[in-house]
Structure formats: C-alpha cells, structure tokens
Amino acid sequence: MSASMRQVSYILNGSLFSHLNGDIVRGFSVTSVRHKSKSSRSKNLGGKRNTVGKAYGIKRNDGCFVHKGEILVNQCGLRFYPGENVETDRTNRLVAMEDGTVVVSCEKLNPYPQSPLYGAVQKGVTIYKKFFHVIPIPLKAKFKLVSQT
C-alpha cells in the first residue's frame, strides 16, 4: 500500500471522521489517480519550425529602371523614406508610382507633427535618412496638332 493510500485509509477510518455515521464512511470509494510525470509536447507547431524569411531589403538600387507598381524596398518600419513618384503601402514597402530610373539620396528629414521624430527635430537634432525617388522618362511628342477645326 502506497503512502497516499495509507493517508486516505487513515482519514476514512481514523479519528477525522469519527463523529460521522459508519455507513457514510463505508460509502466512499477510494481510487488512486496517476498524474503525468512529464509535460507532453504539442504535435501542432503551426508551421513555426521551418518558415521562410521575409526577404526584407532593397530590391531595386540606384540607377535601375523600374516600371509602375514595382517594389523598390521591402522593409519593417520606415528605414527608408519615399521620395518623388514613390509611395508606401500598408506594410511600409516602397512602390514605384511611375516608370523611370531609381535615384537614392540622403536628405535631411522634415517630419510631420504627428511623427515621433518631430519633437527631436524641433529641439535642434538633425536627422538624415535615405530617400528613394523615381525620375520618370521624358515623354516625346507622338502626336502633332494639325488644325483646331
């Protein structure tokens, strides 16, 4: 008989329940419960083991020709800022708005008042960031106006 079984039998037969009627005490059924000794590991890992990286970084560098809608930079947060003819999407990727040549420049940052960097710039801190611009190709006149009538 194990130690826990001895304790249970002492409690049921001993002085703890001596004020109760014997019929009620005999009505208890004693069962031993076995608890797990090791924690089990989940078999569902949810694809977290061998996932592919996010492929952050510069996709089109300075001097490259890009078409409208091409991704220039895939980034987490605003490490690089959009310039002329470049916009950000909801994941802060820089996307070309027109066909043209990519130009990367390092410029002084002039943040909006809602930006967390606005207070530091107002105190006199100079912040330089890289800006991506797309310089469009100059369009040549394809049509010639012959007459207005």
GROMACS .gro file of C-alpha atoms in nm:
model
  149
    1MET     CA    1   0.000   0.000   0.000
    2SER     CA    2   0.145   0.334  -0.103
    3ALA     CA    3   0.186   0.629   0.132
    4SER     CA    4  -0.101   0.821  -0.020
    5MET     CA    5  -0.332   0.520   0.014
    6ARG     CA    6  -0.234   0.488   0.381
    7GLN     CA    7  -0.322   0.852   0.438
    8VAL     CA    8  -0.660   0.809   0.272
    9SER     CA    9  -0.740   0.497   0.475
   10TYR     CA   10  -0.632   0.674   0.796
   11ILE     CA   11  -0.857   0.968   0.716
   12LEU     CA   12  -1.154   0.743   0.640
   13ASN     CA   13  -1.105   0.504   0.931
   14GLY     CA   14  -0.930   0.734   1.176
   15SER     CA   15  -1.045   0.998   1.416
   16LEU     CA   16  -1.111   1.261   1.150
   17PHE     CA   17  -1.448   1.105   1.059
   18SER     CA   18  -1.524   0.951   1.397
   19HIS     CA   19  -1.825   1.177   1.455
   20LEU     CA   20  -1.986   1.057   1.130
   21ASN     CA   21  -2.203   0.752   1.097
   22GLY     CA   22  -2.014   0.441   0.982
   23ASP     CA   23  -2.247   0.386   0.684
   24ILE     CA   24  -2.144   0.713   0.521
   25VAL     CA   25  -1.774   0.643   0.567
   26ARG     CA   26  -1.806   0.297   0.418
   27GLY     CA   27  -1.984   0.450   0.113
   28PHE     CA   28  -1.665   0.624  -0.006
   29SER     CA   29  -1.475   0.456  -0.282
   30VAL     CA   30  -1.105   0.520  -0.279
   31THR     CA   31  -0.939   0.539  -0.620
   32SER     CA   32  -0.582   0.638  -0.683
   33VAL     CA   33  -0.514   0.893  -0.953
   34ARG     CA   34  -0.199   0.880  -1.156
   35HIS     CA   35  -0.065   1.222  -1.261
   36LYS     CA   36   0.157   1.287  -1.563
   37SER     CA   37   0.525   1.287  -1.486
   38LYS     CA   38   0.640   1.475  -1.799
   39SER     CA   39   0.477   1.754  -1.992
   40SER     CA   40   0.374   1.647  -2.338
   41ARG     CA   41   0.492   1.844  -2.639
   42SER     CA   42   0.234   1.972  -2.880
   43LYS     CA   43   0.231   1.800  -3.218
   44ASN     CA   44   0.076   2.105  -3.383
   45LEU     CA   45   0.357   2.357  -3.415
   46GLY     CA   46   0.165   2.575  -3.659
   47GLY     CA   47   0.439   2.595  -3.921
   48LYS     CA   48   0.678   2.770  -3.687
   49ARG     CA   49   0.968   2.532  -3.731
   50ASN     CA   50   1.094   2.573  -4.088
   51THR     CA   51   0.947   2.902  -4.205
   52VAL     CA   52   1.094   3.103  -4.488
   53GLY     CA   53   1.234   3.451  -4.412
   54LYS     CA   54   1.052   3.770  -4.501
   55ALA     CA   55   1.310   3.882  -4.764
   56TYR     CA   56   1.347   4.236  -4.634
   57GLY     CA   57   1.587   4.470  -4.809
   58ILE     CA   58   1.648   4.681  -5.117
   59LYS     CA   59   1.504   4.523  -5.433
   60ARG     CA   60   1.592   4.795  -5.691
   61ASN     CA   61   1.903   5.003  -5.632
   62ASP     CA   62   2.028   5.338  -5.761
   63GLY     CA   63   2.026   5.361  -6.141
   64CYS     CA   64   1.786   5.072  -6.207
   65PHE     CA   65   1.493   5.115  -6.445
   66VAL     CA   66   1.157   5.029  -6.287
   67HIS     CA   67   0.800   5.005  -6.407
   68LYS     CA   68   0.493   5.134  -6.230
   69GLY     CA   69   0.399   4.914  -5.932
   70GLU     CA   70   0.741   4.753  -5.882
   71ILE     CA   71   0.868   4.715  -5.527
   72LEU     CA   72   1.180   4.920  -5.455
   73VAL     CA   73   1.232   4.830  -5.087
   74ASN     CA   74   1.072   4.569  -4.862
   75GLN     CA   75   1.118   4.688  -4.504
   76CYS     CA   76   0.991   4.658  -4.149
   77GLY     CA   77   0.909   5.008  -4.025
   78LEU     CA   78   1.031   5.317  -4.210
   79ARG     CA   79   1.402   5.260  -4.251
   80PHE     CA   80   1.395   5.417  -4.600
   81TYR     CA   81   1.159   5.701  -4.692
   82PRO     CA   82   0.957   5.759  -5.012
   83GLY     CA   83   1.058   6.044  -5.241
   84GLU     CA   84   0.925   6.168  -5.575
   85ASN     CA   85   0.693   5.924  -5.754
   86VAL     CA   86   0.727   5.665  -5.475
   87GLU     CA   87   0.458   5.563  -5.228
   88THR     CA   88   0.432   5.330  -4.929
   89ASP     CA   89   0.175   5.055  -4.896
   90ARG     CA   90   0.026   4.927  -4.572
   91THR     CA   91   0.334   4.713  -4.494
   92ASN     CA   92   0.573   5.011  -4.547
   93ARG     CA   93   0.706   4.874  -4.876
   94LEU     CA   94   0.827   5.144  -5.117
   95VAL     CA   95   0.649   5.108  -5.452
   96ALA     CA   96   0.717   5.300  -5.777
   97MET     CA   97   0.423   5.509  -5.897
   98GLU     CA   98   0.562   5.569  -6.249
   99ASP     CA   99   0.808   5.419  -6.495
  100GLY     CA  100   1.155   5.562  -6.460
  101THR     CA  101   1.501   5.545  -6.307
  102VAL     CA  102   1.561   5.493  -5.934
  103VAL     CA  103   1.765   5.758  -5.753
  104VAL     CA  104   1.869   5.713  -5.389
  105SER     CA  105   1.960   6.024  -5.192
  106CYS     CA  106   2.046   6.105  -4.832
  107GLU     CA  107   1.837   6.402  -4.719
  108LYS     CA  108   1.760   6.594  -4.404
  109LEU     CA  109   1.436   6.466  -4.250
  110ASN     CA  110   1.150   6.711  -4.206
  111PRO     CA  111   0.882   6.505  -4.021
  112TYR     CA  112   0.512   6.576  -3.983
  113PRO     CA  113   0.385   6.696  -3.642
  114GLN     CA  114   0.225   6.353  -3.578
  115SER     CA  115   0.563   6.179  -3.617
  116PRO     CA  116   0.753   6.062  -3.306
  117LEU     CA  117   1.066   6.226  -3.455
  118TYR     CA  118   0.901   6.569  -3.468
  119GLY     CA  119   0.992   6.663  -3.110
  120ALA     CA  120   1.359   6.577  -3.159
  121VAL     CA  121   1.381   6.781  -3.479
  122GLN     CA  122   1.215   7.080  -3.307
  123LYS     CA  123   1.482   7.065  -3.035
  124GLY     CA  124   1.756   7.101  -3.297
  125VAL     CA  125   1.856   6.742  -3.373
  126THR     CA  126   1.942   6.692  -3.741
  127ILE     CA  127   1.830   6.355  -3.879
  128TYR     CA  128   1.942   6.229  -4.220
  129LYS     CA  129   1.758   5.943  -4.390
  130LYS     CA  130   1.777   5.770  -4.729
  131PHE     CA  131   1.502   5.864  -4.974
  132PHE     CA  132   1.409   5.665  -5.284
  133HIS     CA  133   1.298   5.868  -5.588
  134VAL     CA  134   1.181   5.756  -5.932
  135ILE     CA  135   1.272   6.002  -6.208
  136PRO     CA  136   1.026   5.949  -6.496
  137ILE     CA  137   1.140   5.920  -6.856
  138PRO     CA  138   1.068   6.241  -7.051
  139LEU     CA  139   0.783   6.176  -7.291
  140LYS     CA  140   0.841   6.256  -7.657
  141ALA     CA  141   0.559   6.415  -7.854
  142LYS     CA  142   0.396   6.139  -8.050
  143PHE     CA  143   0.104   6.339  -8.186
  144LYS     CA  144   0.113   6.665  -8.375
  145LEU     CA  145  -0.179   6.904  -8.379
  146VAL     CA  146  -0.265   6.970  -8.745
  147SER     CA  147  -0.564   7.203  -8.705
  148GLN     CA  148  -0.812   7.303  -8.440
  149THR     CA  149  -1.117   7.292  -8.665
   0.00000   0.00000   0.00000
